[in-house]
Amino acid sequence: MEKLLVTSLLLIAISVATSQPVTDPVAFLRCLERQPTDPASPNSAVAYIPTNSSFTAVLRRRIPNLRFDKPTTPKPVAIVTAATWTHIQAALGCARELSLQVRIRSGGHDFEGLSYTSTVPFFVLDMFSFRNVDVNLTEGTAWVDSGATTGELYYRIAEKSNVLGFPAGLCTTLGVGGHFSGGGYGTMMRKYGLSVDNVVGSGIVDSNGNIFTDRVSMGEDRFWAIRGGGAASFGVVLGYKIRLVPVPEKVTVFTIEKTVGEGAVDLIMKWQSFAHSTDRNLFVRLTLTLVNGTKAGEKTVLASFIGMYLGRSDKMLNVMNRDFPELKLKKSDCTEMRWIDSVLFWAGFPIGTPTSVLLNPTVASKAFHKRKSDYVKRPISRTGLGLILKKLVEVEKVKMYMNPYGGRMGEIPSSRIPFPHRAGNLYKIEYLVSWSEAGDDVEKDHLARAREMYEFMSPYVSSNPRETFLNYRDLDIGSSVSSTYEEGKIYGVKYYIDNFERLVDIKSSIDAENFWKNEQSIPVRR
């Protein structure tokens, strides 16, 4: 043991002298043991290195995308499942001492795996144990730790009140830390804006281990940056204080599906003018998926109109009959439920599923995924729509989810927080490609289809820059190999538009050494 310790210390000394990262897991473990620690919860007790029997299970428990769960995927030197501030401080101390990059993981829904993999030596700081949710009905607020899921947050709110909710994501296993910091959205965004539009406070740890427990101590610039600018470029977010929003005792949901042969084209055309301009209590998502046609071997596109109204069905029918009569929505198509039950509906659970399922942070089924995104600023013509539907049949595998903007989203200034996609956007497109069969050739084929569809859509979407949603990470639009400003600007202006330069200024001010970096982080100005 004494010889091992001497070896580890020698490795550390070499690292400091040469600035080369030390990749010996034992050296990392020894470094943690030298850091200040809480006797009741030693630093080493929350660290896993590859020789630990639980290492693989801990690494994989929040990797829903199997593209980054392969034997060839680069693995971390260690995983630190921090449960206290002291654990975080110790891990950051070792990141400095051993010249290792830090990858911060909350939910693991990072579609490019940047929170748990890298091409350079790194360790994972897993926030899974930071899962407290404290609802304050008197204030109408809640504190939610960054490792809690949106499902846990929703459950704890509904546990205290049936007339309060929060406008965050549809998938209930999203980690709050990444979801909020990237500008996460949900079905109430036309009424209340994004999740991060309703954040009123936060806590963060900087690269030196300094802890800021509120927006005053961290400063308004840093607080601005971590609400949509990707917090991993600025520190370790401990949690967020959020403002809860009113919800009615009953909301109404519906799903109407039509194929192209059943008149979907007319309905999609009308949806483009209706969805962003209708009553802000109404959210109607449009999805386009490939299905079997009426003839053997024929494929066609199915358009699904999935809606929710913040109120009873009779009021929603009045709005729909006024603004979208072509859909021919009937009362029998509608289901009234509590807001918390609508969370389950949108997450794909059968109606009647107990809300306790929201407390399960584990992704039910894993698959291989790729996501891309676009913003549409003017209605696509009927001719263009026909070509798009034809292309969907041609490329196969690709689904398109269209989420309407308007309402509150068009009222919030684009500079209020880093998330800039506000007025002028009719809807956002999410391109989804998912598959279950392993293999490099299969993966290349699916990625090529996603890229082909994305390229085909270029005449119909935003341009100069072609805007992209940060939480649908996409390395195709650019990545930073050398962490330079020039590299960062390529993807940065697509994610943040005019807010990119302010993010760079803040980053350069509070993290001039660029301690916090990944393949798509905010760069510093050299």
Coordinates of C-alpha atoms in Angstrom, one line a residue, residues 8-418:
S8 CA 0.4 7.8 -7.1
L9 CA 2.1 10.8 -5.7
L10 CA 4.8 10.6 -8.3
L11 CA 2.2 10.5 -11.0
I12 CA 0.6 13.6 -9.6
A13 CA 3.9 15.4 -9.4
I14 CA 4.6 14.6 -13.1
S15 CA 1.1 15.8 -14.0
V16 CA 1.5 19.1 -12.3
A17 CA 4.9 19.6 -13.9
T18 CA 3.9 18.7 -17.5
S19 CA 0.2 19.7 -17.4
Q20 CA -0.5 16.2 -18.9
P21 CA -3.6 14.5 -17.4
V22 CA -3.1 11.6 -15.0
T23 CA -5.3 8.7 -16.1
D24 CA -4.5 6.3 -13.3
P25 CA -7.8 5.7 -11.5
V26 CA -5.9 4.8 -8.3
A27 CA -4.2 8.2 -8.4
F28 CA -7.6 9.8 -8.7
L29 CA -8.9 7.9 -5.7
R30 CA -5.8 8.8 -3.6
C31 CA -6.2 12.4 -4.6
L32 CA -9.8 12.4 -3.3
E33 CA -8.6 10.9 0.0
R34 CA -6.2 13.9 0.5
Q35 CA -8.9 16.5 0.0
P36 CA -10.9 17.9 2.9
T37 CA -13.7 15.5 3.7
D38 CA -16.8 15.0 5.9
P39 CA -16.0 12.1 8.3
A40 CA -19.6 11.0 8.1
S41 CA -19.4 10.7 4.3
P42 CA -15.8 10.3 3.1
N43 CA -15.0 11.4 -0.4
S44 CA -13.8 7.9 -1.4
A45 CA -17.1 6.4 -0.4
V46 CA -18.8 8.1 -3.4
A47 CA -16.1 7.4 -5.9
Y48 CA -16.1 4.5 -8.4
I49 CA -13.1 3.5 -10.5
P50 CA -13.1 0.8 -13.2
T51 CA -11.9 -1.9 -10.8
N52 CA -15.0 -1.4 -8.6
S53 CA -17.7 -4.1 -9.2
S54 CA -20.4 -1.4 -9.4
F55 CA -18.5 0.9 -11.8
T56 CA -20.3 -0.2 -14.9
A57 CA -23.7 -0.3 -13.3
V58 CA -23.3 3.3 -12.0
L59 CA -22.0 4.5 -15.3
R60 CA -24.9 2.9 -17.3
R61 CA -27.8 3.8 -15.0
R62 CA -28.2 7.2 -16.7
I63 CA -27.2 6.4 -20.3
P64 CA -30.5 6.1 -22.2
N65 CA -28.7 6.5 -25.6
L66 CA -27.0 3.2 -26.5
R67 CA -24.8 5.0 -29.0
F68 CA -22.7 5.9 -26.0
D69 CA -22.9 2.6 -24.1
K70 CA -20.7 0.5 -26.3
P71 CA -17.4 -1.3 -25.4
T72 CA -15.6 1.2 -27.7
T73 CA -17.1 4.2 -26.0
P74 CA -14.4 6.1 -24.0
K75 CA -14.8 5.5 -20.3
P76 CA -14.2 7.9 -17.4
V77 CA -11.2 7.5 -15.1
A78 CA -13.7 7.6 -12.3
I79 CA -17.3 8.5 -11.4
V80 CA -18.0 10.6 -8.3
T81 CA -21.6 10.3 -7.2
A82 CA -21.5 13.4 -5.0
A83 CA -24.0 13.5 -2.1
T84 CA -22.6 16.6 -0.4
W85 CA -21.0 19.9 -1.3
T86 CA -17.7 18.6 0.1
H87 CA -17.7 15.7 -2.4
I88 CA -18.1 18.2 -5.3
Q89 CA -15.3 20.4 -4.0
A90 CA -13.0 17.4 -3.5
A91 CA -13.7 16.2 -7.1
L92 CA -13.0 19.6 -8.6
G93 CA -9.8 19.8 -6.6
C94 CA -8.6 16.6 -8.1
A95 CA -9.7 17.8 -11.6
R96 CA -7.2 20.6 -11.2
E97 CA -4.5 18.5 -9.6
L98 CA -4.6 15.7 -12.2
S99 CA -5.5 17.9 -15.2
L100 CA -8.7 16.0 -15.9
Q101 CA -11.8 17.3 -17.6
V102 CA -15.1 17.2 -15.6
R103 CA -18.3 15.9 -17.1
I104 CA -21.4 16.8 -15.1
R105 CA -24.3 14.5 -15.4
S106 CA -27.8 15.0 -14.0
G107 CA -30.4 13.1 -16.1
G108 CA -28.2 11.7 -18.9
H109 CA -30.6 12.7 -21.7
D110 CA -27.7 14.4 -23.5
F111 CA -28.2 13.2 -27.0
E112 CA -24.5 13.4 -27.9
G113 CA -23.3 12.0 -24.6
L114 CA -21.2 15.0 -23.6
S115 CA -22.1 14.6 -20.0
Y116 CA -20.7 11.2 -19.6
T117 CA -18.1 10.6 -22.4
S118 CA -15.2 12.4 -24.0
T119 CA -12.2 11.9 -26.2
V120 CA -9.9 13.4 -23.6
P121 CA -9.1 12.0 -20.1
F122 CA -12.1 12.8 -17.8
F123 CA -14.2 11.8 -14.9
V124 CA -18.0 12.0 -14.4
L125 CA -19.4 14.1 -11.6
D126 CA -22.8 12.4 -11.2
M127 CA -25.5 14.5 -9.5
F128 CA -27.9 11.6 -9.1
S129 CA -27.9 11.9 -5.3
F130 CA -28.9 15.6 -5.3
R131 CA -32.6 14.9 -5.6
N132 CA -34.3 17.0 -2.9
V133 CA -37.5 18.8 -3.9
D134 CA -38.9 21.3 -1.4
V135 CA -42.2 22.9 -2.3
N136 CA -43.2 26.1 -0.5
L137 CA -46.9 26.8 -1.0
T138 CA -46.7 30.0 1.0
E139 CA -44.3 31.5 -1.5
G140 CA -45.6 29.6 -4.5
T141 CA -42.0 28.4 -5.1
A142 CA -40.0 25.2 -4.9
W143 CA -36.3 24.4 -4.6
V144 CA -35.3 21.4 -6.8
D145 CA -31.8 19.8 -6.7
S146 CA -30.1 19.4 -10.1
G147 CA -30.1 15.6 -9.9
A148 CA -33.9 15.4 -9.4
T149 CA -36.0 14.4 -12.4
T150 CA -38.8 16.4 -13.8
G151 CA -41.1 13.5 -12.8
E152 CA -40.0 13.8 -9.2
L153 CA -40.6 17.6 -9.3
Y154 CA -44.1 17.2 -10.8
Y155 CA -45.0 14.5 -8.2
R156 CA -43.8 16.6 -5.3
I157 CA -45.8 19.7 -6.5
A158 CA -49.0 17.7 -7.0
E159 CA -48.5 16.1 -3.6
K160 CA -49.0 19.5 -2.1
S161 CA -51.4 21.1 -4.5
N162 CA -53.8 20.2 -7.3
V163 CA -53.8 23.8 -8.7
L164 CA -50.1 24.4 -9.1
G165 CA -47.7 23.0 -11.7
F166 CA -44.6 23.8 -13.6
P167 CA -43.9 24.3 -17.3
A168 CA -41.1 21.8 -18.0
G169 CA -40.4 18.8 -20.1
L170 CA -42.5 15.9 -21.3
C171 CA -40.1 13.1 -20.6
T172 CA -40.3 12.4 -16.8
T173 CA -36.7 11.1 -16.4
L174 CA -35.0 14.3 -17.5
G175 CA -32.6 15.6 -14.9
V176 CA -33.4 19.1 -13.8
G177 CA -29.8 20.3 -14.0
G178 CA -29.4 19.8 -17.7
H179 CA -33.0 20.4 -18.7
F180 CA -33.4 23.8 -17.1
S181 CA -29.9 25.0 -18.0
G182 CA -30.5 24.3 -21.7
G183 CA -33.9 26.0 -21.8
G184 CA -36.2 23.0 -21.4
Y185 CA -39.7 23.4 -22.7
G186 CA -43.1 21.7 -22.2
T187 CA -46.7 21.8 -23.1
M188 CA -47.4 24.9 -21.0
M189 CA -44.8 27.1 -22.8
R190 CA -47.4 29.1 -24.8
K191 CA -49.0 30.0 -21.5
Y192 CA -46.0 30.4 -19.2
G193 CA -42.8 30.2 -21.3
L194 CA -39.9 27.8 -20.7
S195 CA -39.0 26.1 -17.5
V196 CA -36.0 28.4 -17.1
D197 CA -38.2 31.5 -17.7
N198 CA -39.7 30.6 -14.3
V199 CA -36.4 30.2 -12.4
V200 CA -35.9 32.8 -9.7
G201 CA -32.8 31.5 -8.0
S202 CA -30.0 29.0 -8.1
G203 CA -26.9 27.6 -6.4
I204 CA -23.6 26.9 -8.1
V205 CA -20.0 25.7 -7.4
D206 CA -17.2 27.3 -9.4
S207 CA -14.0 25.7 -10.5
N208 CA -12.2 26.7 -7.3
G209 CA -14.8 25.0 -5.2
N210 CA -16.4 28.3 -4.1
I211 CA -20.1 27.8 -3.3
F212 CA -22.7 30.4 -4.3
T213 CA -26.1 29.6 -2.8
D214 CA -28.2 32.4 -4.4
R215 CA -28.3 34.7 -7.4
V216 CA -26.9 37.6 -5.3
S217 CA -23.7 35.8 -4.3
M218 CA -23.1 34.3 -7.8
G219 CA -23.8 37.6 -9.6
E220 CA -26.4 38.5 -12.2
D221 CA -24.1 37.6 -15.1
R222 CA -23.6 34.1 -14.0
F223 CA -27.2 33.7 -13.0
W224 CA -28.2 34.9 -16.5
A225 CA -25.8 32.5 -18.2
I226 CA -27.0 29.3 -16.4
R227 CA -30.6 29.9 -17.5
G228 CA -30.4 28.6 -21.0
G229 CA -26.7 28.9 -21.7
G230 CA -25.7 25.4 -20.7
A231 CA -24.6 25.5 -17.1
A232 CA -21.7 23.0 -17.6
S233 CA -19.7 25.9 -19.2
F234 CA -19.9 27.9 -16.0
G235 CA -19.9 25.5 -13.0
V236 CA -21.7 22.8 -11.1
V237 CA -25.3 23.8 -10.6
L238 CA -26.6 22.6 -7.2
G239 CA -30.2 23.3 -8.0
Y240 CA -32.8 25.9 -8.9
K241 CA -35.4 27.9 -7.1
I242 CA -38.5 28.0 -9.4
R243 CA -41.8 29.9 -9.4
L244 CA -44.8 27.6 -9.6
V245 CA -47.6 28.4 -12.0
P246 CA -51.4 28.1 -11.6
V247 CA -53.1 25.2 -13.3
P248 CA -56.8 24.4 -13.3
E249 CA -58.3 21.5 -11.4
K250 CA -59.0 19.8 -14.8
V251 CA -57.2 20.0 -18.1
T252 CA -58.3 18.4 -21.3
V253 CA -56.2 16.3 -23.7
F254 CA -56.8 14.7 -27.1
T255 CA -55.2 12.9 -30.0
I256 CA -56.4 12.9 -33.6
E257 CA -54.6 11.0 -36.3
K258 CA -54.9 11.3 -40.0
T259 CA -52.9 9.8 -42.9
V260 CA -52.1 11.7 -46.1
G261 CA -54.9 9.7 -47.7
E262 CA -57.3 10.9 -45.1
G263 CA -56.7 14.6 -45.6
A264 CA -53.6 15.2 -43.5
V265 CA -52.1 17.7 -45.9
D266 CA -55.0 20.1 -45.5
L267 CA -54.9 19.7 -41.7
I268 CA -51.2 20.3 -41.5
M269 CA -51.5 23.5 -43.6
K270 CA -54.2 24.8 -41.3
W271 CA -52.1 23.8 -38.2
Q272 CA -49.3 26.0 -39.4
S273 CA -51.4 29.1 -39.1
F274 CA -53.5 28.0 -36.1
A275 CA -51.1 26.5 -33.6
H276 CA -49.0 29.5 -32.8
S277 CA -51.9 32.0 -32.9
T278 CA -54.7 30.3 -31.0
D279 CA -55.6 30.7 -27.3
R280 CA -52.4 30.4 -25.2
N281 CA -54.1 27.9 -22.9
L282 CA -54.1 25.5 -25.9
F283 CA -51.0 23.5 -27.0
V284 CA -51.3 21.3 -30.1
R285 CA -48.2 19.3 -31.1
L286 CA -48.0 17.8 -34.6
T287 CA -46.0 14.6 -35.2
L288 CA -45.2 13.1 -38.6
T289 CA -44.4 9.4 -38.6
L290 CA -44.2 6.7 -41.3
V291 CA -46.9 4.0 -41.3
N292 CA -48.1 1.2 -43.6
G293 CA -50.5 2.4 -46.4
T294 CA -53.6 0.7 -47.7
K295 CA -51.8 -1.3 -50.3
A296 CA -49.3 -4.1 -49.6
G297 CA -45.8 -2.7 -49.2
E298 CA -47.0 0.9 -49.4
K299 CA -45.8 3.5 -46.9
T300 CA -47.5 6.8 -46.0
V301 CA -47.2 9.5 -43.4
L302 CA -49.4 9.7 -40.4
A303 CA -50.1 13.1 -38.9
S304 CA -50.9 13.1 -35.2
F305 CA -52.4 16.2 -33.6
I306 CA -51.9 15.9 -29.8
G307 CA -53.3 18.6 -27.7
M308 CA -53.8 19.9 -24.2
Y309 CA -56.0 22.7 -23.0
L310 CA -55.7 24.3 -19.6
G311 CA -59.4 24.0 -18.8
R312 CA -62.5 21.9 -19.3
S313 CA -63.4 20.2 -22.6
D314 CA -66.4 22.4 -23.4
K315 CA -64.2 25.5 -23.4
M316 CA -61.5 23.8 -25.5
L317 CA -64.1 22.7 -28.0
N318 CA -65.2 26.3 -28.3
V319 CA -61.7 27.3 -29.1
M320 CA -61.1 24.4 -31.5
N321 CA -64.4 24.9 -33.4
R322 CA -63.5 28.6 -33.8
D323 CA -59.8 28.3 -34.7
F324 CA -59.4 24.8 -36.2
P325 CA -62.8 23.4 -37.2
E326 CA -61.2 21.4 -40.0
L327 CA -59.9 18.9 -37.4
K328 CA -63.6 18.1 -36.5
L329 CA -62.8 17.5 -32.8
K330 CA -65.7 16.0 -30.8
K331 CA -66.3 15.8 -27.1
S332 CA -65.8 12.0 -27.3
D333 CA -62.2 12.7 -28.5
C334 CA -61.5 14.6 -25.3
T335 CA -60.4 13.4 -21.9
E336 CA -60.5 15.6 -18.8
M337 CA -57.9 14.9 -16.1
R338 CA -55.8 16.5 -13.4
W339 CA -52.7 18.3 -14.6
I340 CA -50.5 15.7 -12.9
D341 CA -52.2 13.0 -14.9
S342 CA -51.6 14.9 -18.1
V343 CA -47.9 14.7 -17.3
L344 CA -48.3 10.9 -17.6
F345 CA -50.3 11.2 -20.8
W346 CA -47.6 13.2 -22.5
A347 CA -44.9 10.9 -21.2
G348 CA -46.7 8.0 -23.0
F349 CA -48.1 6.2 -19.9
P350 CA -51.6 4.6 -20.2
I351 CA -54.4 6.7 -18.8
G352 CA -55.0 5.6 -15.2
T353 CA -51.3 4.9 -14.4
P354 CA -50.5 5.7 -10.8
T355 CA -48.6 8.9 -10.4
S356 CA -46.1 7.2 -8.2
V357 CA -44.4 6.0 -11.5
L358 CA -43.0 9.6 -11.7
L359 CA -40.7 8.8 -8.8
N360 CA -38.8 6.2 -10.9
P361 CA -35.8 8.0 -12.4
T362 CA -34.8 5.0 -14.6
V363 CA -35.5 5.1 -18.3
A364 CA -37.9 2.3 -19.0
S365 CA -36.4 1.3 -22.4
K366 CA -33.1 2.2 -24.0
A367 CA -32.3 2.5 -27.7
F368 CA -29.9 4.1 -30.1
H369 CA -30.8 7.8 -30.8
K370 CA -30.0 10.8 -32.9
R371 CA -31.7 14.2 -32.6
K372 CA -31.6 17.3 -34.7
S373 CA -33.7 20.5 -34.6
D374 CA -34.9 23.5 -36.7
Y375 CA -37.1 26.6 -36.3
V376 CA -39.7 27.6 -38.8
K377 CA -40.4 31.3 -39.3
R378 CA -42.9 31.3 -42.2
P379 CA -45.5 28.7 -43.2
I380 CA -44.3 26.0 -45.5
S381 CA -46.2 26.0 -48.8
R382 CA -48.4 23.2 -49.9
T383 CA -45.9 22.3 -52.6
G384 CA -43.1 22.3 -50.1
L385 CA -45.1 20.2 -47.6
G386 CA -45.9 17.7 -50.3
L387 CA -42.1 17.3 -51.1
I388 CA -41.4 17.0 -47.3
L389 CA -43.9 14.2 -46.9
K390 CA -42.6 12.4 -50.0
K391 CA -39.0 12.7 -48.6
L392 CA -40.1 11.3 -45.2
V393 CA -41.3 8.2 -47.1
E394 CA -38.1 8.0 -49.1
V395 CA -35.6 8.3 -46.2
E396 CA -37.8 6.2 -43.8
K397 CA -36.8 5.9 -40.1
V398 CA -37.1 9.7 -39.4
K399 CA -39.9 11.2 -37.3
M400 CA -40.7 14.8 -37.1
Y401 CA -42.2 16.5 -34.0
M402 CA -43.5 20.0 -34.4
N403 CA -44.0 22.2 -31.3
P404 CA -45.9 25.5 -31.7
Y405 CA -44.6 28.8 -30.4
G406 CA -46.6 32.0 -30.0
G407 CA -48.3 33.2 -26.8
R408 CA -45.9 33.9 -24.0
M409 CA -43.0 32.6 -26.0
G410 CA -43.4 35.6 -28.4
E411 CA -43.6 38.1 -25.6
I412 CA -40.4 37.4 -23.7
P413 CA -37.4 39.4 -25.2
S414 CA -34.8 37.2 -26.9
S415 CA -32.1 38.7 -24.7
R416 CA -33.8 38.1 -21.3
I417 CA -32.0 34.8 -20.9
P418 CA -29.5 33.0 -23.3

